[in-house]
PDB file of C-alpha atoms in Angstrom:
ATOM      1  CA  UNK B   1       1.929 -21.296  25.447  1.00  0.00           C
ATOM      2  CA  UNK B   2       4.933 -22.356  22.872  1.00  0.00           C
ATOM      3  CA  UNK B   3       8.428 -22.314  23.721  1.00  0.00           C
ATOM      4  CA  UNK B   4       9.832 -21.528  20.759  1.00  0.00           C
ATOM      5  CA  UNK B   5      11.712 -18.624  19.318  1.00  0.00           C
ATOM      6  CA  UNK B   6       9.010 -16.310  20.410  1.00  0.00           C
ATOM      7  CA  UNK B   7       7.599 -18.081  23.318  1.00  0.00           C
ATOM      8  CA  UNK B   8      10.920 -18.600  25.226  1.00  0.00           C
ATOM      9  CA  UNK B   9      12.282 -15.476  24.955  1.00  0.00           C
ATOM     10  CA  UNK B  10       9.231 -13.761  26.037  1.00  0.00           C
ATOM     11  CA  UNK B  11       9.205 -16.208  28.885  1.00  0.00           C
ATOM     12  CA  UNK B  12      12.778 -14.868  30.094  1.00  0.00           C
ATOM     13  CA  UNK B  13      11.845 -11.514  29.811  1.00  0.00           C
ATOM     14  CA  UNK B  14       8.656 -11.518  31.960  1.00  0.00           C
ATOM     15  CA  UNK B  15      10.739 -13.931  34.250  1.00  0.00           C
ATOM     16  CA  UNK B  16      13.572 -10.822  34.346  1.00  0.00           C
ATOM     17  CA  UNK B  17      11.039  -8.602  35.184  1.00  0.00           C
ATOM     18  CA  UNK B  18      10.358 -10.370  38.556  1.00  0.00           C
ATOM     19  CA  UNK B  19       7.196 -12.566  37.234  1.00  0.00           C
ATOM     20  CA  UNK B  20       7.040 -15.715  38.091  1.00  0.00           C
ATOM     21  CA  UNK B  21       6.325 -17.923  34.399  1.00  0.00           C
ATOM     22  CA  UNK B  22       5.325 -21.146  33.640  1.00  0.00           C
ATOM     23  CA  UNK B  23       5.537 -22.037  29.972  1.00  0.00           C
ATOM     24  CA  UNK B  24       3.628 -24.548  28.648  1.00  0.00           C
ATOM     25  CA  UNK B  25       4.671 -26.771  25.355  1.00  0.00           C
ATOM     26  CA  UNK B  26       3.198 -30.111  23.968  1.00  0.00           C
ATOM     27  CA  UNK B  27       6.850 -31.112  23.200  1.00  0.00           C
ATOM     28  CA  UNK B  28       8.584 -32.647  26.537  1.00  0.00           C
ATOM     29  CA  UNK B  29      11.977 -32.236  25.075  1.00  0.00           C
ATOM     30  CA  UNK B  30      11.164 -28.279  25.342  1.00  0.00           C
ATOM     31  CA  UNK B  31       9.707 -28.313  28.444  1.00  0.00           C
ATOM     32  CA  UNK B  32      12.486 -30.812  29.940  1.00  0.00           C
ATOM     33  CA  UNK B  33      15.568 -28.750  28.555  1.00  0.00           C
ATOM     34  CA  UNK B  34      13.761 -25.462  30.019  1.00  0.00           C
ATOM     35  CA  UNK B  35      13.549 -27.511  33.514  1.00  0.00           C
ATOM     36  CA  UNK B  36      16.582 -28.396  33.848  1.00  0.00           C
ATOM     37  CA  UNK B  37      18.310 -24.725  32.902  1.00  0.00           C
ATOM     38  CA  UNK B  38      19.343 -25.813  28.704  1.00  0.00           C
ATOM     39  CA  UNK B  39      18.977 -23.135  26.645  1.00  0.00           C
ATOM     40  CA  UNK B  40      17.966 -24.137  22.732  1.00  0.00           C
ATOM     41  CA  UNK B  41      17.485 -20.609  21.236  1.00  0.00           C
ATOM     42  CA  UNK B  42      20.223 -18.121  19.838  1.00  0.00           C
ATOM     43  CA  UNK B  43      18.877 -15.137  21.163  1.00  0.00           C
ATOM     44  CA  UNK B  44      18.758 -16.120  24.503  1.00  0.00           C
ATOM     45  CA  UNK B  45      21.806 -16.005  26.913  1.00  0.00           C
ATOM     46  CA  UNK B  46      22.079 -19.341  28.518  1.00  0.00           C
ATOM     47  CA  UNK B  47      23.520 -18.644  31.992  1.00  0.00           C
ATOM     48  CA  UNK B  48      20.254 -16.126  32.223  1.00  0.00           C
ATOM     49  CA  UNK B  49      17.842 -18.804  31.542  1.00  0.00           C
ATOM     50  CA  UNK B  50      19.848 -21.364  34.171  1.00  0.00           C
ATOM     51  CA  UNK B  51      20.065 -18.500  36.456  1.00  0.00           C
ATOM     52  CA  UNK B  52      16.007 -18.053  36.005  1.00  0.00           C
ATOM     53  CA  UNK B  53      15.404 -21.628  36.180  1.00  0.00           C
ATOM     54  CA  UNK B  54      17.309 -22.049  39.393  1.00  0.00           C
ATOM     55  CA  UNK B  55      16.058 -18.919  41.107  1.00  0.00           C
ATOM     56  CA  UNK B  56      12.484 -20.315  40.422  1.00  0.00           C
ATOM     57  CA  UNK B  57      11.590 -17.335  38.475  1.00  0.00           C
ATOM     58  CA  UNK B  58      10.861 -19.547  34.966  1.00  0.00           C
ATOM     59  CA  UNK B  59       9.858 -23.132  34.970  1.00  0.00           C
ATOM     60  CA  UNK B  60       7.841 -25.113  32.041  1.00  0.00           C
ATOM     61  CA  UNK B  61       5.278 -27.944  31.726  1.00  0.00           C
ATOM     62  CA  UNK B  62       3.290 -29.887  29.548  1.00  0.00           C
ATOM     63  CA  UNK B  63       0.302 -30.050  32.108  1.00  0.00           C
ATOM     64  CA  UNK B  64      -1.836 -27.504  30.371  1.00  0.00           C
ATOM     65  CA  UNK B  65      -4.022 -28.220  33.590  1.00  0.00           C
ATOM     66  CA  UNK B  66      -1.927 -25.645  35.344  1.00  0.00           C
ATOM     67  CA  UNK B  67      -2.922 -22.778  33.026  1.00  0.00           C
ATOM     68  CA  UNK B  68      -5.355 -22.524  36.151  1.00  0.00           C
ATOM     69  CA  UNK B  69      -2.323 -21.036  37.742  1.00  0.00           C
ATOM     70  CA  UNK B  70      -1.851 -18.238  35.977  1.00  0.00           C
ATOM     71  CA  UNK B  71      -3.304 -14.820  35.920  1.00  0.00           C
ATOM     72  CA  UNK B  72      -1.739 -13.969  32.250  1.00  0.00           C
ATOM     73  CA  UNK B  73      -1.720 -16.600  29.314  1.00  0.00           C
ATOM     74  CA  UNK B  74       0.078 -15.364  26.174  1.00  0.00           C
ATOM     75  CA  UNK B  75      -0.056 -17.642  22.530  1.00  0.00           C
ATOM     76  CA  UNK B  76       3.084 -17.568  21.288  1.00  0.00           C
ATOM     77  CA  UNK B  77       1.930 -20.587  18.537  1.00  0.00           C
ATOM     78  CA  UNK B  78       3.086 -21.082  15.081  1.00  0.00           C
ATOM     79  CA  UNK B  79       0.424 -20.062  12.096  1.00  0.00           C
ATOM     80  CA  UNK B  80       2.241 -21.759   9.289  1.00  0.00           C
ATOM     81  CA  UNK B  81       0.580 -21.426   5.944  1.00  0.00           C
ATOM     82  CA  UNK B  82      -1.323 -24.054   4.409  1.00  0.00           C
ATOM     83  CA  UNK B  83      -1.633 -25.061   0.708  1.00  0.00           C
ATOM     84  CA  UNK B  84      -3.561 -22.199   0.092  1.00  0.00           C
ATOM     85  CA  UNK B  85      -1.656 -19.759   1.192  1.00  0.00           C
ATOM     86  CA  UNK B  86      -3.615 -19.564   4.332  1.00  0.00           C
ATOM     87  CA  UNK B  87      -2.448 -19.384   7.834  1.00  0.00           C
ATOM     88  CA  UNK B  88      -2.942 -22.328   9.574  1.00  0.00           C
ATOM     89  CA  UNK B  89      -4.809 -21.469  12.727  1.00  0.00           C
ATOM     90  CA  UNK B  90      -5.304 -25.374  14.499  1.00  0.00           C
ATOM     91  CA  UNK B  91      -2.388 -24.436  16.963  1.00  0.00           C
ATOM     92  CA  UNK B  92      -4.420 -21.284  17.848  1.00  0.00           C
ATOM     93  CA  UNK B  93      -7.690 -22.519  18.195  1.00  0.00           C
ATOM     94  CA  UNK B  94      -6.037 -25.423  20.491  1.00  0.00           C
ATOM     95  CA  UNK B  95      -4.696 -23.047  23.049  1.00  0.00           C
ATOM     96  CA  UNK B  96      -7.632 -21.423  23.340  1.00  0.00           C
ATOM     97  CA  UNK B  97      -9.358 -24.528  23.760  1.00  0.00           C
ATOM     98  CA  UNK B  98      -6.559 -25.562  26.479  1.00  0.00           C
ATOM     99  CA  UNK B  99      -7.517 -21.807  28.210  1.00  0.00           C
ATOM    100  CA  UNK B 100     -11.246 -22.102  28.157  1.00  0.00           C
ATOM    101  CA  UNK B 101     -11.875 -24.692  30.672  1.00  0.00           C
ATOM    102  CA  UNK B 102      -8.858 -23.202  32.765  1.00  0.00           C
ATOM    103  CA  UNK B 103      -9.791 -19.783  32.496  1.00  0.00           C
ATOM    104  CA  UNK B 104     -10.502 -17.246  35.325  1.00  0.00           C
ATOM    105  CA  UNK B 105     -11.951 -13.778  36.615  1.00  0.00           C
ATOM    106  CA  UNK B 106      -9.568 -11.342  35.864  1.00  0.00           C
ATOM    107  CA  UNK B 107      -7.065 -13.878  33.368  1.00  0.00           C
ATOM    108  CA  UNK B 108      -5.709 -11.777  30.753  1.00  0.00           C
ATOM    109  CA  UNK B 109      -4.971 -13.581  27.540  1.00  0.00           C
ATOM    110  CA  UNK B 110      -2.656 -12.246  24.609  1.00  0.00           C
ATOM    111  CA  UNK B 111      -2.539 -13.542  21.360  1.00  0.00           C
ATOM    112  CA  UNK B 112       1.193 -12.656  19.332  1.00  0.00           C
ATOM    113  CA  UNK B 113       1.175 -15.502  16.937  1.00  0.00           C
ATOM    114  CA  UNK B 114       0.901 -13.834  13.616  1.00  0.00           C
ATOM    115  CA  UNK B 115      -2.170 -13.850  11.935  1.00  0.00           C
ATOM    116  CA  UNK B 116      -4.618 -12.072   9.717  1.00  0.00           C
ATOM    117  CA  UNK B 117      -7.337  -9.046  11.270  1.00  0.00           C
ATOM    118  CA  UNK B 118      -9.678 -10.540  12.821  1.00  0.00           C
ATOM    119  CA  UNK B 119      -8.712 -13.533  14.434  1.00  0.00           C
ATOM    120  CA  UNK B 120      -8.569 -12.419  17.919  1.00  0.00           C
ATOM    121  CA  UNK B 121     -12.563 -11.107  18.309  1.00  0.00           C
ATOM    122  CA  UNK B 122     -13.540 -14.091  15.607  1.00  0.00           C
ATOM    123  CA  UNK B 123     -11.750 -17.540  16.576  1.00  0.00           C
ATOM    124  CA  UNK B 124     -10.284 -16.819  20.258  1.00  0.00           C
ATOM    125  CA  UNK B 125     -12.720 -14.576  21.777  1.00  0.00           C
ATOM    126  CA  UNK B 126     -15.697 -17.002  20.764  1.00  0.00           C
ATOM    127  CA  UNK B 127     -13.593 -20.066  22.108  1.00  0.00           C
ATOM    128  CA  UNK B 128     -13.249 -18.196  25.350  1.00  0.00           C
ATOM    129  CA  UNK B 129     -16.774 -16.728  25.905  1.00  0.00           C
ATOM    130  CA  UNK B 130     -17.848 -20.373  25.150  1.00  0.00           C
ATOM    131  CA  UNK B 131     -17.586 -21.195  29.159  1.00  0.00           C
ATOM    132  CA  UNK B 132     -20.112 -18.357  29.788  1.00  0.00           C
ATOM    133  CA  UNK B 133     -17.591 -15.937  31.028  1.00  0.00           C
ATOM    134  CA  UNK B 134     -17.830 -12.312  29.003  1.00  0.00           C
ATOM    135  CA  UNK B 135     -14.275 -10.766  27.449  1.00  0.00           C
ATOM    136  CA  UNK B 136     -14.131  -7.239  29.278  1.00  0.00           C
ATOM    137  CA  UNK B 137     -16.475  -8.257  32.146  1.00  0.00           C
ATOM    138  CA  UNK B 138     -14.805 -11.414  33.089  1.00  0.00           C
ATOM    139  CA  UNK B 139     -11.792 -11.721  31.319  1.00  0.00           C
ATOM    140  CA  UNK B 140      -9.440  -9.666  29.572  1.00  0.00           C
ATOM    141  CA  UNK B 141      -8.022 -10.242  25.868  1.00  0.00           C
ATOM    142  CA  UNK B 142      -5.528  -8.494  23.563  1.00  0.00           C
ATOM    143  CA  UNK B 143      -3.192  -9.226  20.313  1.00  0.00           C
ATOM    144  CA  UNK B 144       0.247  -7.858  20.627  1.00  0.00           C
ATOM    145  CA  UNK B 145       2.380  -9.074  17.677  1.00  0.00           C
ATOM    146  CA  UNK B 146       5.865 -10.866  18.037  1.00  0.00           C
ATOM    147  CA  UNK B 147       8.674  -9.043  16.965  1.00  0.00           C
ATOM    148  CA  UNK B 148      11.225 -11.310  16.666  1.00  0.00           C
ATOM    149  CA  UNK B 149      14.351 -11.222  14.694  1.00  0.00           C
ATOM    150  CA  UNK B 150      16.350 -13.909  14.799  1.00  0.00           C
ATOM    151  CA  UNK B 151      19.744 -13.101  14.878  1.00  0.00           C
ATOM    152  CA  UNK B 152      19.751  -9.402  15.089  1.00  0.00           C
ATOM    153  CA  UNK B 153      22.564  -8.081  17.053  1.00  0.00           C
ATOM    154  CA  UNK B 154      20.949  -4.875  17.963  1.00  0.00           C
ATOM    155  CA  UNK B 155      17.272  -5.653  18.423  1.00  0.00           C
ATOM    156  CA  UNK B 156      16.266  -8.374  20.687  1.00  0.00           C
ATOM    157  CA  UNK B 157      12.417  -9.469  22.316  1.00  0.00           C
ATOM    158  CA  UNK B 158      13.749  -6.615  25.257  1.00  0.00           C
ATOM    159  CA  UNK B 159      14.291  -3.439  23.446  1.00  0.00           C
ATOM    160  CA  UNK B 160      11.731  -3.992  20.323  1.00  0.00           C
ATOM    161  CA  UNK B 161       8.995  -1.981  20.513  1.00  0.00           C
ATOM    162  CA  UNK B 162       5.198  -3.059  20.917  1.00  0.00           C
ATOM    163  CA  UNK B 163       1.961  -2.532  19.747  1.00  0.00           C
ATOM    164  CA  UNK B 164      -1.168  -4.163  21.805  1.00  0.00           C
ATOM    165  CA  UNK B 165      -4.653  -3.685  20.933  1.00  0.00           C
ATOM    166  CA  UNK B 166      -7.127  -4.976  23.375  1.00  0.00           C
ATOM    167  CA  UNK B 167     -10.909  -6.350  23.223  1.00  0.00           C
ATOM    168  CA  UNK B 168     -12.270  -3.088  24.650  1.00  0.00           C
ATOM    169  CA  UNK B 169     -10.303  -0.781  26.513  1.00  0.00           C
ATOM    170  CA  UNK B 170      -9.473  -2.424  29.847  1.00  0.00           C
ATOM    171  CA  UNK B 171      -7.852  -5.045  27.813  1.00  0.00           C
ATOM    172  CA  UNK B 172      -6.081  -2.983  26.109  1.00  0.00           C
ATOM    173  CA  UNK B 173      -4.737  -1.140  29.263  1.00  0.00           C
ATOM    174  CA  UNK B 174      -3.753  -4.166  30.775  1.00  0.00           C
ATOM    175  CA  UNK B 175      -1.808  -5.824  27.825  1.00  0.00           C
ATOM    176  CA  UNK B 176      -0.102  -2.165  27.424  1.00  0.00           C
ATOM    177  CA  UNK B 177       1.154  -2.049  31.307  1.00  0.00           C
ATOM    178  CA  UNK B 178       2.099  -5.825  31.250  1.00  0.00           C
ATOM    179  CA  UNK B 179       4.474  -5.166  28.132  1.00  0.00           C
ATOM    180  CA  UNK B 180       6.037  -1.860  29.666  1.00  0.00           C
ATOM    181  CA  UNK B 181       6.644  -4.074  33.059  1.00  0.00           C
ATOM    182  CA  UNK B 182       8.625  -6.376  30.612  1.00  0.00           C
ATOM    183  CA  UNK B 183      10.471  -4.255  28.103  1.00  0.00           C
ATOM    184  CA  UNK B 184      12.947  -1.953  27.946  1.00  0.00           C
ATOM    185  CA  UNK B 185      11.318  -0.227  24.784  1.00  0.00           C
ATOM    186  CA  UNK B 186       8.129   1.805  23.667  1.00  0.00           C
ATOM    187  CA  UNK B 187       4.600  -0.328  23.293  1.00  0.00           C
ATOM    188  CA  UNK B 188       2.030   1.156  21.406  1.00  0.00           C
ATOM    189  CA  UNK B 189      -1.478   0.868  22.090  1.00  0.00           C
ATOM    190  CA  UNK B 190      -3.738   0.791  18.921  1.00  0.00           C
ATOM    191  CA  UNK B 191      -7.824   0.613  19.076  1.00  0.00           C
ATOM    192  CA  UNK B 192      -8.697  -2.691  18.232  1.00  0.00           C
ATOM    193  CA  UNK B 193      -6.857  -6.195  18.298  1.00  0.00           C
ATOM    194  CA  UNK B 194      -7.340  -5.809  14.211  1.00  0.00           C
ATOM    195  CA  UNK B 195      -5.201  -2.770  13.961  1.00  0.00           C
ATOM    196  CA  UNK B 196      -2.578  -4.904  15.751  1.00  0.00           C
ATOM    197  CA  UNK B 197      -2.901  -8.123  13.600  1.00  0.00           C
ATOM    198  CA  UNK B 198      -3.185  -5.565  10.333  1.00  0.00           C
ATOM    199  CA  UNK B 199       0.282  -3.948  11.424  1.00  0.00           C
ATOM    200  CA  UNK B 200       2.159  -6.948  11.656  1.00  0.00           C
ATOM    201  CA  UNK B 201       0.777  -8.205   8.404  1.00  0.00           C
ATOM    202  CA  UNK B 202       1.926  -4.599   6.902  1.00  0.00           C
TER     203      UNK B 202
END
C-alpha cells in the first residue's frame, strides 16, 4: 500500500524475486503509469518495471477490495509531521482500516512507514484484531523500516540491509524470510516491532 519512493521500489523487488505484487495507491495517476509499464521514480530502472509489468509479475490498483488477494500486505505510507512536530499517522491508520475487513488466516502485514515505538502493537495491531481475528494466532504482523536513499549510487532498496521485528515470534520469522527472499543484503531480526521503529528513529 503506497507507490511511492518506498512503496514502488519494494514492489519491483518482491516482483524480481518471482512474487507476484499488486500495489495499491489512492492516486490513479500512480496506479495507471504502473499499469501501463511508466516508471516515475529515480531509483528504479524503467525497462525493469515495463519488463515486470508485461511479464505480469507487478500490476497496481486502486480497488483496495483486492487486498483480499493477497497473502502479504506491506504499508509503505507517508507519516509526515504535523504542527507539533508529530508524525502524522491518518495514512496509517487508513490502511489498516482498508486491511481489516480484507484480512485473512495466515495474511502477514508489515508496517515500514516511519514512525515512533509503539505504533505497530498500539494503532495497527488494535485496528486489525478489531474483526475478531488474533495477531500470532490468525494473522501475522511485523515493522521493518524503509531504508531508502534517494539517489544513492551504491545503496539501493536491493542491497540495504533490514531489520524486522515481529508481533511475537512467528511474525517475526515470517517478515525475516520474506525480506531475505527479496534482498540481496543482510535483515536483522530484533525482539519486538518497537526495537525496529526505535532504530529507525536512532
Amino acid at each position: 500500500i503506497g507507490l511511492g519512493y518506498v512503496g514502488l521500489p519494494l514492489a519491483v523487488e518482491k516482483a524480481r524475486a518471482g512474487y507476484h505484487v499488486l500495489g495499491f495507491d489512492v492516486q490513479d495517476e500512480k496506479v495507471n503509469k504502473v499499469n501501463r509499464g511508466e516508471n516515475y521514480i529515480g531509483d528504479i530502472i524503467p525497462e525493469e518495471l515495463n519488463r515486470l509489468v508485461e511479464t505480469g509479475f507487478l500490476a497496481a490498483s486502486s480497488d483496495f477490495g483486492r487486498i483480499a488477494e493477497c497473502d502479504v500486505v506491506t504499508i509503505c505510507v507517508p507519516t509526515p509531521l504535523d504542527e507539533f512536530k508529530q508524525p502524522d499517522l491518518s495514512y496509517i491508520e487508513a490502511s489498516a482500516k482498508e486491511i481489516a475487513p480484507r484480512l485473512h488466516q495466515g495474511m502477514l502485514v508489515v508496517l515500514e512507514s516511519t514512525t515512533y515505538p509503539g505504533t505497530t502493537e498500539e494503532v495497527v495491531k488494535p485496528i486489525l484484531e478489531g474483526t475478531g481475528l488474533s495477531c500470532g494466532g490468525d494473522f501475522l504482523l511485523a515493522f521493518s523500516p524503509e531504508r531508502v536513499d534517494p539517489g544513492n549510487a551504491q545503496y539501493k532498496t536491493h542491497n540495504t540491509p533490514k531489520v524486522v521485528g515481529g508481533c511475537g515470534p512467528e511474525s517475526a520469522a515470517a517478515a525475516q524470510l520474506l525480506y531475505e527472499t527479496i534482498l540481496g543484503a543482510p535483515v536483522f531480526m530484533v525482539s519486538s516491532p518497537k526495537e525496529a521503529e526505535a532504530a529507525k528513529i536512532l
